[in-house]
């Protein structure tokens, strides 16, 4: 599965949509979902929580391991994807569509987010 060109990526393997009206959607990449294996539990930040770029904001548990979820930007959570909480397998089956994790009103964005091509090169190395 290729990385959608319109998204930006963190080195912690989260993707970020372009902020529309200041709100961006966040998920984990297909690369990360594949490395995790079958996701069986998702803990997301709650609406109203403030997240800070590069810091832990949730957790993903799979049949292989437990992995922290990192915020790719700083901001306030405006929506958490209840569908993923109810059916964690969406993270594996549709990481760039129905498997998104949360929406955040962005207040600060780091300079080190990657383009799709840069992320592909990062994960290939």
CSV table of C-alpha atoms in Angstrom, one decimal:
chain,number,residue,atom,x,y,z
A,1,UNK,CA,0.0,0.0,0.0
A,2,UNK,CA,1.5,3.3,-1.0
A,3,UNK,CA,1.5,6.4,1.2
A,4,UNK,CA,-1.1,9.0,0.0
A,5,UNK,CA,0.6,12.0,-1.4
A,6,UNK,CA,-1.7,14.5,0.2
A,7,UNK,CA,-0.8,13.4,3.8
A,8,UNK,CA,2.3,14.3,5.9
A,9,UNK,CA,4.1,11.8,8.1
A,10,UNK,CA,6.0,11.7,11.4
A,11,UNK,CA,9.0,9.6,12.1
A,12,UNK,CA,6.9,7.9,14.8
A,13,UNK,CA,4.7,6.5,11.9
A,14,UNK,CA,1.6,8.7,12.3
A,15,UNK,CA,0.0,10.4,9.3
A,16,UNK,CA,-1.6,13.8,9.3
A,17,UNK,CA,-4.1,15.3,6.9
A,18,UNK,CA,-3.9,18.9,5.9
A,19,UNK,CA,-5.6,21.1,8.5
A,20,UNK,CA,-9.0,22.1,7.2
A,21,UNK,CA,-10.4,25.0,9.2
A,22,UNK,CA,-7.5,24.4,11.6
A,23,UNK,CA,-8.5,20.7,12.2
A,24,UNK,CA,-6.4,17.8,11.0
A,25,UNK,CA,-7.0,14.1,11.0
A,26,UNK,CA,-4.4,11.7,12.5
A,27,UNK,CA,-3.8,8.0,12.0
A,28,UNK,CA,-1.0,5.5,11.9
A,29,UNK,CA,0.6,4.5,8.6
A,30,UNK,CA,0.1,1.2,6.8
A,31,UNK,CA,3.8,0.5,7.5
A,32,UNK,CA,3.2,0.9,11.3
A,33,UNK,CA,0.0,-1.2,11.1
A,34,UNK,CA,1.8,-4.0,9.3
A,35,UNK,CA,4.7,-3.9,11.8
A,36,UNK,CA,2.3,-4.1,14.8
A,37,UNK,CA,0.3,-7.0,13.4
A,38,UNK,CA,-3.4,-7.4,14.2
A,39,UNK,CA,-4.5,-4.5,16.4
A,40,UNK,CA,-6.8,-5.7,19.2
A,41,UNK,CA,-7.1,-2.6,21.4
A,42,UNK,CA,-6.9,1.2,20.9
A,43,UNK,CA,-6.8,3.8,23.6
A,44,UNK,CA,-7.2,7.3,22.2
A,45,UNK,CA,-7.1,10.8,23.7
A,46,UNK,CA,-10.4,12.2,24.7
A,47,UNK,CA,-12.3,15.2,23.2
A,48,UNK,CA,-11.0,18.3,25.0
A,49,UNK,CA,-7.5,16.8,25.8
A,50,UNK,CA,-4.5,18.8,24.7
A,51,UNK,CA,-1.8,16.9,22.9
A,52,UNK,CA,1.8,18.0,22.3
A,53,UNK,CA,3.8,17.1,19.2
A,54,UNK,CA,6.2,14.2,19.8
A,55,UNK,CA,4.6,13.2,23.1
A,56,UNK,CA,2.5,10.1,23.9
A,57,UNK,CA,-1.2,10.5,23.6
A,58,UNK,CA,-2.6,7.0,23.4
A,59,UNK,CA,-1.8,3.3,22.9
A,60,UNK,CA,-2.2,0.6,20.4
A,61,UNK,CA,-2.2,-3.0,21.4
A,62,UNK,CA,-1.7,-5.9,19.0
A,63,UNK,CA,-1.3,-9.6,19.0
A,64,UNK,CA,2.5,-8.9,18.9
A,65,UNK,CA,3.1,-5.9,21.2
A,66,UNK,CA,1.9,-2.7,22.8
A,67,UNK,CA,2.9,0.6,21.1
A,68,UNK,CA,2.6,4.2,22.2
A,69,UNK,CA,0.7,6.6,20.0
A,70,UNK,CA,2.4,9.9,19.5
A,71,UNK,CA,0.9,13.2,18.6
A,72,UNK,CA,2.4,14.5,15.3
A,73,UNK,CA,1.2,18.1,16.2
A,74,UNK,CA,0.2,20.2,19.2
A,75,UNK,CA,-3.4,21.0,19.7
A,76,UNK,CA,-6.8,20.2,21.2
A,77,UNK,CA,-8.6,16.9,20.4
A,78,UNK,CA,-12.0,17.6,18.8
A,79,UNK,CA,-13.0,14.1,17.8
A,80,UNK,CA,-11.9,10.5,18.6
A,81,UNK,CA,-12.8,7.7,16.2
A,82,UNK,CA,-15.2,5.5,18.2
A,83,UNK,CA,-15.4,3.1,15.2
A,84,UNK,CA,-11.7,2.2,15.8
A,85,UNK,CA,-12.3,1.8,19.5
A,86,UNK,CA,-15.2,-0.6,18.8
A,87,UNK,CA,-13.3,-2.4,15.9
A,88,UNK,CA,-9.5,-2.0,16.3
A,89,UNK,CA,-9.0,-4.1,13.2
A,90,UNK,CA,-9.8,-1.0,11.1
A,91,UNK,CA,-6.3,0.3,11.9
A,92,UNK,CA,-5.0,-2.7,9.9
A,93,UNK,CA,-7.7,-3.0,7.2
A,94,UNK,CA,-8.1,0.7,6.4
A,95,UNK,CA,-5.3,2.8,8.0
A,96,UNK,CA,-5.8,5.8,5.7
A,97,UNK,CA,-9.6,5.7,5.6
A,98,UNK,CA,-11.9,4.3,8.3
A,99,UNK,CA,-8.9,3.5,10.5
A,100,UNK,CA,-8.1,7.1,11.3
A,101,UNK,CA,-7.6,7.7,15.1
A,102,UNK,CA,-8.5,11.3,16.0
A,103,UNK,CA,-9.0,14.9,14.9
A,104,UNK,CA,-7.0,17.7,16.4
A,105,UNK,CA,-7.4,21.5,16.2
A,106,UNK,CA,-3.8,22.3,15.4
A,107,UNK,CA,-2.1,25.1,17.4
A,108,UNK,CA,1.5,24.2,16.5
A,109,UNK,CA,3.1,22.0,13.9
A,110,UNK,CA,6.7,20.8,14.0
A,111,UNK,CA,9.0,21.4,11.0
A,112,UNK,CA,10.1,17.8,10.6
A,113,UNK,CA,6.9,16.3,9.2
A,114,UNK,CA,7.7,14.3,6.0
A,115,UNK,CA,6.2,14.2,2.6
A,116,UNK,CA,5.0,10.8,1.2
A,117,UNK,CA,8.2,10.3,-0.7
A,118,UNK,CA,10.3,11.3,2.3
A,119,UNK,CA,8.4,8.8,4.5
A,120,UNK,CA,8.7,6.0,2.0
A,121,UNK,CA,12.5,6.6,1.9
A,122,UNK,CA,12.6,6.8,5.7
A,123,UNK,CA,10.8,3.4,6.1
A,124,UNK,CA,12.9,1.8,3.3
A,125,UNK,CA,16.2,2.6,5.0
